[in-house]
């Protein structure tokens, strides 16, 4: 059986909601097809003088509610299909948490761990030159995603400003020194922890009694682990793509981080080594996939033991696995809600850049929690009203908002 592409997977997840909303085929096409998609060639000189040529992408999905917004991913497997699906998710995410953005995504098909800093700078600046005309502070605003970080955003800001004049609001997720928002780096992980707390309360799970397994220990996984630990949650397993560790008595995330800083891997102490696949099948109450798409699909869905899955990554559960796990009564907190803290604080950064007036990080986190709380309440209410899953409820709210903006504005 051939595997669904990312877009097929994502669109299949939407189909039930489209049916319920009785959308016409033309409306479905309008909502699933991107507004614009671009691939550019990025040649750069690498160390030693050789030439390497990469492919860069930007997909702008929908701008009915505001400028295109979404991250840039540097990953060897990135392609146009994946970028399209991820761009669409950004539209729903922004609509669900009710911020004035549409959705976009982009990136470069490259393994950033195999490049040195000056090669990455050259690559990013060349990408910005090629995509420059498509971007704009009121048109399309990139941000970090997998494989990129605040340094990448600083390079984009510099390259764009050279050509178009000083424009900090052209990207979000910048370092604080050049207009980044205090709290942006922590935002996605903190938002996921906040979602976990909200949904535990909702379904009657006591935070101090639950065990959690986290797949992915990058920026999101780290801040998520920090917040969950502060909330009294026991983290029993953490992994990265090469594998991870398990300890039924609980792991100390900070020690693991220190191992990783020193050795590049999270192994150490008396923790049991596990594979990345083992992590997903860990005996725990809550599983948090915080890495790639389709981590949970037909090959492992029957082995998932957790009661709840909180989607810190985008699209970590395939369509087929979603149907199976829902049928088994598992609670899935959907990506467009669970990981929306990142784009939300990006919005705060964009607002601050435009006003040149900066907030303290406490203010950012407080505003984030308030806005996310409202979105959680709306999703829970809608799921009860429609007797639907949280995912369908979240999509329903987002799609209704986007459609309404399209119809109000006309074409
Ligand atoms: N890359 C993040 C996401 O997938 C954040 C995007 C943004 O801040 O624009 O939600």
XYZ file of C-alpha atoms and ligand atoms in Angstrom:
421
model
C 0.000 0.000 0.000
C 1.485 3.363 -0.987
C 1.721 5.958 1.772
C -0.337 9.139 1.593
C 1.594 12.322 0.924
C 1.529 15.019 3.622
C -1.111 16.981 1.717
C -3.319 13.930 1.141
C -3.067 13.141 4.822
C -3.948 16.637 5.888
C -6.812 17.026 3.429
C -8.229 13.664 4.508
C -8.331 14.958 8.094
C -10.345 17.962 6.894
C -12.849 15.998 4.814
C -15.192 15.132 7.722
C -15.395 18.816 8.668
C -15.979 19.879 5.056
C -18.892 17.411 4.907
C -20.367 18.650 8.160
C -20.161 22.258 6.991
C -21.684 21.168 3.660
C -19.014 22.968 1.667
C -19.237 23.115 -2.098
C -16.390 21.639 -4.172
C -15.329 25.135 -5.206
C -15.071 26.189 -1.551
C -13.052 23.094 -0.709
C -10.696 23.883 -3.569
C -10.390 27.472 -2.401
C -9.507 26.312 1.102
C -7.079 23.539 0.285
C -5.180 24.873 -2.744
C -2.392 27.358 -1.983
C -2.633 30.933 -3.204
C 0.956 30.779 -4.504
C 3.901 28.391 -4.375
C 7.456 29.106 -5.390
C 10.623 27.050 -5.721
C 13.970 28.793 -6.132
C 17.438 27.568 -6.907
C 20.043 28.523 -4.283
C 23.662 28.066 -5.353
C 26.343 28.828 -2.778
C 30.103 28.454 -2.458
C 30.967 25.985 0.295
C 34.149 25.610 2.318
C 37.026 24.685 0.028
C 35.584 26.732 -2.844
C 33.187 24.147 -4.310
C 29.668 24.956 -5.469
C 26.507 23.430 -4.017
C 22.999 23.989 -5.312
C 19.938 23.740 -3.062
C 16.169 24.061 -3.525
C 14.234 26.642 -1.512
C 10.453 26.844 -1.174
C 7.783 29.239 -0.043
C 4.116 28.320 -0.153
C 1.595 31.046 0.608
C -1.646 29.324 1.444
C -4.314 31.891 2.314
C -4.373 35.580 3.220
C -8.068 36.232 3.776
C -7.519 37.137 7.448
C -4.156 38.895 7.128
C -0.597 38.641 5.766
C 0.894 35.208 5.113
C 2.728 33.939 8.189
C 4.746 30.823 8.875
C 8.118 29.293 9.532
C 11.125 28.326 7.453
C 12.297 24.746 7.790
C 15.801 23.522 6.941
C 15.580 19.758 6.578
C 16.921 17.303 3.972
C 13.498 15.764 3.322
C 11.657 19.078 2.815
C 9.739 19.191 -0.474
C 6.912 21.148 -2.016
C 4.175 18.749 -0.931
C 5.201 18.881 2.724
C 5.578 22.662 2.570
C 2.066 22.955 1.099
C 0.509 20.938 3.918
C 2.433 22.877 6.562
C 1.403 26.206 4.998
C -2.228 25.201 5.165
C -1.888 24.276 8.832
C -0.595 27.792 9.541
C -3.794 29.292 8.095
C -5.939 27.194 10.435
C -3.670 27.865 13.414
C -3.793 31.648 13.028
C -7.559 31.590 12.515
C -8.181 29.318 15.503
C -6.282 31.505 17.950
C -7.772 34.548 16.265
C -4.753 36.547 15.156
C -4.779 38.575 11.938
C -2.583 36.359 9.771
C -2.970 33.904 6.955
C -0.769 30.853 6.488
C 2.532 30.151 4.752
C 5.540 27.883 5.107
C 8.874 27.562 3.422
C 12.415 26.434 3.781
C 15.346 24.736 2.155
C 15.956 21.111 1.446
C 19.249 20.877 3.347
C 20.764 19.237 6.407
C 21.853 22.265 8.474
C 23.898 20.089 10.835
C 26.264 19.351 7.945
C 27.014 23.024 7.218
C 29.198 25.509 9.034
C 27.965 28.899 10.204
C 29.224 30.918 7.240
C 27.724 28.460 4.751
C 24.389 28.688 6.558
C 24.597 32.484 6.491
C 25.324 32.485 2.747
C 22.493 30.024 2.114
C 19.989 32.035 4.154
C 20.975 35.344 2.595
C 20.763 33.908 -0.941
C 17.336 32.460 -0.122
C 16.249 35.917 1.106
C 17.510 37.581 -2.097
C 15.535 35.140 -4.223
C 12.351 35.248 -2.127
C 12.656 38.948 -1.228
C 10.030 40.224 -3.667
C 7.452 37.798 -2.242
C 8.034 38.790 1.368
C 6.934 41.971 3.127
C 5.966 43.154 6.613
C 2.334 43.342 5.490
C 2.594 40.539 2.929
C 4.514 37.516 4.158
C 6.449 37.227 7.413
C 8.684 34.151 7.982
C 9.754 32.746 11.362
C 11.878 29.862 12.691
C 10.830 26.240 12.321
C 12.729 22.959 12.421
C 16.436 23.471 11.594
C 16.300 27.263 11.817
C 16.568 29.613 14.785
C 16.865 33.237 15.858
C 20.262 33.563 14.125
C 18.661 32.524 10.804
C 16.019 35.211 11.304
C 18.658 37.849 12.060
C 20.348 37.058 8.703
C 17.031 37.382 6.863
C 16.308 40.678 8.604
C 19.744 41.997 7.589
C 19.554 40.858 3.956
C 16.001 42.103 3.479
C 16.748 45.454 5.137
C 19.765 45.989 2.845
C 17.496 45.978 -0.144
C 14.236 47.358 1.221
C 15.348 49.485 4.196
C 15.218 48.839 7.951
C 12.356 46.352 8.448
C 12.470 44.379 11.727
C 8.864 43.235 11.221
C 9.863 41.249 8.098
C 10.608 38.189 10.255
C 9.715 37.065 13.765
C 11.690 34.895 16.150
C 14.679 37.255 15.952
C 17.274 37.579 18.731
C 16.155 40.094 21.378
C 19.082 42.411 20.471
C 17.650 43.013 16.998
C 13.961 43.314 17.798
C 12.985 39.825 18.944
C 10.226 39.499 21.527
C 11.186 38.400 25.009
C 9.550 34.992 25.424
C 9.422 33.979 21.728
C 12.016 31.190 22.064
C 10.115 29.577 24.936
C 6.669 30.239 23.470
C 5.912 27.038 21.543
C 7.098 24.702 24.311
C 5.331 26.725 26.996
C 2.151 26.753 24.906
C 2.236 22.950 24.586
C 2.694 22.608 28.356
C -0.201 24.981 28.883
C -2.369 22.920 26.483
C -1.414 19.742 28.347
C -2.497 21.300 31.638
C -5.782 22.598 30.224
C -6.770 19.271 28.700
C -5.724 17.303 31.781
C -8.074 19.500 33.795
C -10.769 19.048 31.175
C -10.652 15.246 31.229
C -9.965 14.908 34.956
C -6.291 13.856 34.943
C -4.251 15.071 37.904
C -1.067 16.712 36.615
C 0.937 15.556 39.593
C 0.015 11.940 38.931
C 0.499 11.700 35.173
C 3.526 10.378 33.315
C 4.622 11.930 30.044
C 6.820 10.805 27.124
C 8.258 13.470 24.806
C 9.511 12.690 21.287
C 11.891 15.451 20.208
C 14.308 17.384 22.411
C 14.980 20.498 20.383
C 13.789 23.985 21.256
C 10.142 22.936 21.696
C 10.916 19.757 23.654
C 13.322 21.551 25.974
C 10.968 24.365 27.029
C 8.064 21.951 27.193
C 10.040 19.731 29.586
C 11.022 22.767 31.653
C 7.413 23.916 32.066
C 5.978 20.449 32.676
C 8.600 19.838 35.351
C 7.662 23.155 36.986
C 4.023 21.991 36.953
C 4.999 18.820 38.849
C 4.601 16.440 35.895
C 6.742 13.283 35.750
C 8.572 12.910 32.430
C 9.431 9.234 31.933
C 10.901 9.234 28.417
C 12.559 11.667 26.007
C 14.014 10.863 22.597
C 15.576 12.373 19.509
C 15.855 10.803 16.041
C 18.825 8.558 17.040
C 17.020 7.278 20.160
C 16.419 8.315 23.718
C 16.082 7.406 27.365
C 13.448 5.983 29.682
C 13.157 5.983 33.440
C 9.863 5.003 35.125
C 10.830 7.083 38.180
C 11.172 10.241 36.091
C 13.917 11.985 34.123
C 15.698 15.207 34.932
C 15.422 17.198 31.691
C 18.246 19.555 32.626
C 20.738 16.722 33.134
C 19.753 15.280 29.755
C 20.233 18.665 28.154
C 23.702 18.893 29.702
C 24.597 15.443 28.310
C 23.395 16.613 24.922
C 25.468 19.807 25.088
C 28.559 17.817 26.004
C 28.247 14.730 23.806
C 25.626 15.574 21.202
C 23.356 12.829 22.613
C 20.996 12.629 25.574
C 22.307 9.307 26.897
C 23.706 9.191 30.398
C 23.177 8.203 34.020
C 21.137 5.163 34.919
C 18.415 5.779 32.379
C 17.494 2.948 30.039
C 18.335 3.552 26.363
C 15.358 3.256 24.032
C 14.799 3.759 20.312
C 12.776 6.637 18.925
C 10.057 4.094 18.018
C 10.080 2.660 21.564
C 9.349 6.110 22.899
C 6.059 6.320 21.033
C 5.054 2.980 22.495
C 6.057 3.894 26.061
C 3.681 3.009 28.872
C 2.571 6.516 29.925
C -0.507 8.693 30.346
C 0.408 11.405 27.859
C 2.474 11.125 24.710
C 3.816 14.344 23.201
C 5.264 13.983 19.691
C 7.386 17.114 19.234
C 9.366 16.172 16.123
C 8.248 15.322 12.591
C 5.036 14.665 10.670
C 3.505 11.172 10.670
C 5.462 9.921 13.690
C 2.344 7.930 14.520
C 0.914 6.122 11.516
C -0.322 2.698 10.440
C 2.971 1.024 11.407
C 2.759 1.840 15.116
C -0.783 3.107 15.869
C -1.846 -0.176 17.463
C 1.050 -0.018 19.903
C 0.286 3.418 21.340
C -0.475 2.999 25.036
C -0.993 6.576 26.263
C -4.499 7.877 26.992
C -3.783 11.308 25.580
C -1.665 12.592 22.694
C -0.710 16.263 22.632
C 0.523 17.256 19.177
C 3.517 19.532 19.734
C 4.758 18.851 16.179
C 2.718 19.698 13.124
C 0.784 16.685 11.766
C 2.507 14.017 13.913
C -0.535 11.716 13.635
C -1.443 10.444 10.152
C -5.040 10.373 8.963
C -5.241 6.607 9.281
C -3.755 6.623 12.808
C -6.062 9.456 13.809
C -9.146 7.436 12.828
C -7.845 4.365 14.640
C -6.846 6.165 17.841
C -10.058 8.181 18.002
C -11.963 4.924 17.608
C -10.068 3.591 20.616
C -11.206 6.584 22.660
C -7.809 8.298 22.861
C -7.841 12.039 23.459
C -5.907 13.939 20.809
C -5.095 17.604 21.399
C -4.612 18.837 17.824
C -1.486 20.598 16.569
C -3.245 23.794 15.508
C -4.187 24.343 19.131
C -1.411 22.603 21.061
C 1.545 24.286 19.357
C -0.018 27.655 18.544
C 2.051 29.467 21.199
C 4.846 29.990 18.658
C 2.871 31.868 16.043
C 0.993 33.712 18.771
C 4.167 35.193 20.242
C 5.371 35.829 16.678
C 2.291 38.006 16.334
C 3.230 39.847 19.541
C 6.748 40.366 18.165
C 5.400 41.720 14.873
C 3.129 44.153 16.757
C 6.061 45.323 18.924
C 8.318 45.763 15.871
C 5.697 47.868 14.154
C 5.224 50.049 17.225
C 8.916 50.004 18.232
C 7.638 49.508 21.759
C 8.764 46.411 23.642
C 7.097 44.397 26.398
C 8.607 42.462 29.317
C 8.620 38.673 28.897
C 6.070 38.237 31.757
C 3.636 40.380 29.808
C 4.150 38.243 26.708
C 3.586 34.975 28.575
C 0.542 36.368 30.380
C -1.032 37.572 27.119
C -0.169 34.251 25.487
C -1.894 32.224 28.190
C -4.975 34.434 28.032
C -5.322 34.132 24.268
C -4.619 30.388 24.219
C -7.060 29.840 27.063
C -9.795 31.461 25.007
C -9.001 29.200 22.045
C -9.023 26.090 24.304
C -12.402 27.063 25.729
C -13.816 27.590 22.230
C -12.552 24.193 21.054
C -13.871 22.351 24.107
C -17.244 24.095 23.809
C -17.498 23.351 20.091
C -16.504 19.709 20.541
C -19.277 19.296 23.127
C -21.807 21.128 20.997
C -21.029 19.076 17.867
C -20.224 15.812 19.719
C -16.980 15.806 17.774
C -13.299 15.281 18.421
C -11.172 18.226 19.535
C -9.465 18.113 16.139
C -12.728 18.439 14.217
C -13.890 21.199 16.561
C -10.649 23.146 16.052
C -10.823 22.775 12.263
C -14.486 23.762 12.233
C -13.840 27.025 14.079
C -10.826 27.861 11.889
C -12.498 27.008 8.587
C -15.623 28.981 9.433
C -13.512 32.038 10.248
C -11.429 31.824 7.077
C -14.461 31.203 4.870
C -16.313 34.068 6.417
C -13.350 36.425 5.734
C -13.178 35.201 2.121
C -16.879 35.794 1.571
C -16.870 39.190 3.276
C -13.914 40.439 1.253
C -15.094 38.939 -2.044
C -12.629 37.597 -4.565
N 7.136 27.483 12.889
C 6.156 27.753 13.885
C 4.884 26.962 13.631
O 4.876 25.986 12.900
C 5.922 29.242 14.091
C 5.560 30.019 12.881
C 5.510 31.522 13.119
O 5.838 31.959 14.202
O 5.157 32.223 12.169
O 3.862 27.240 14.195
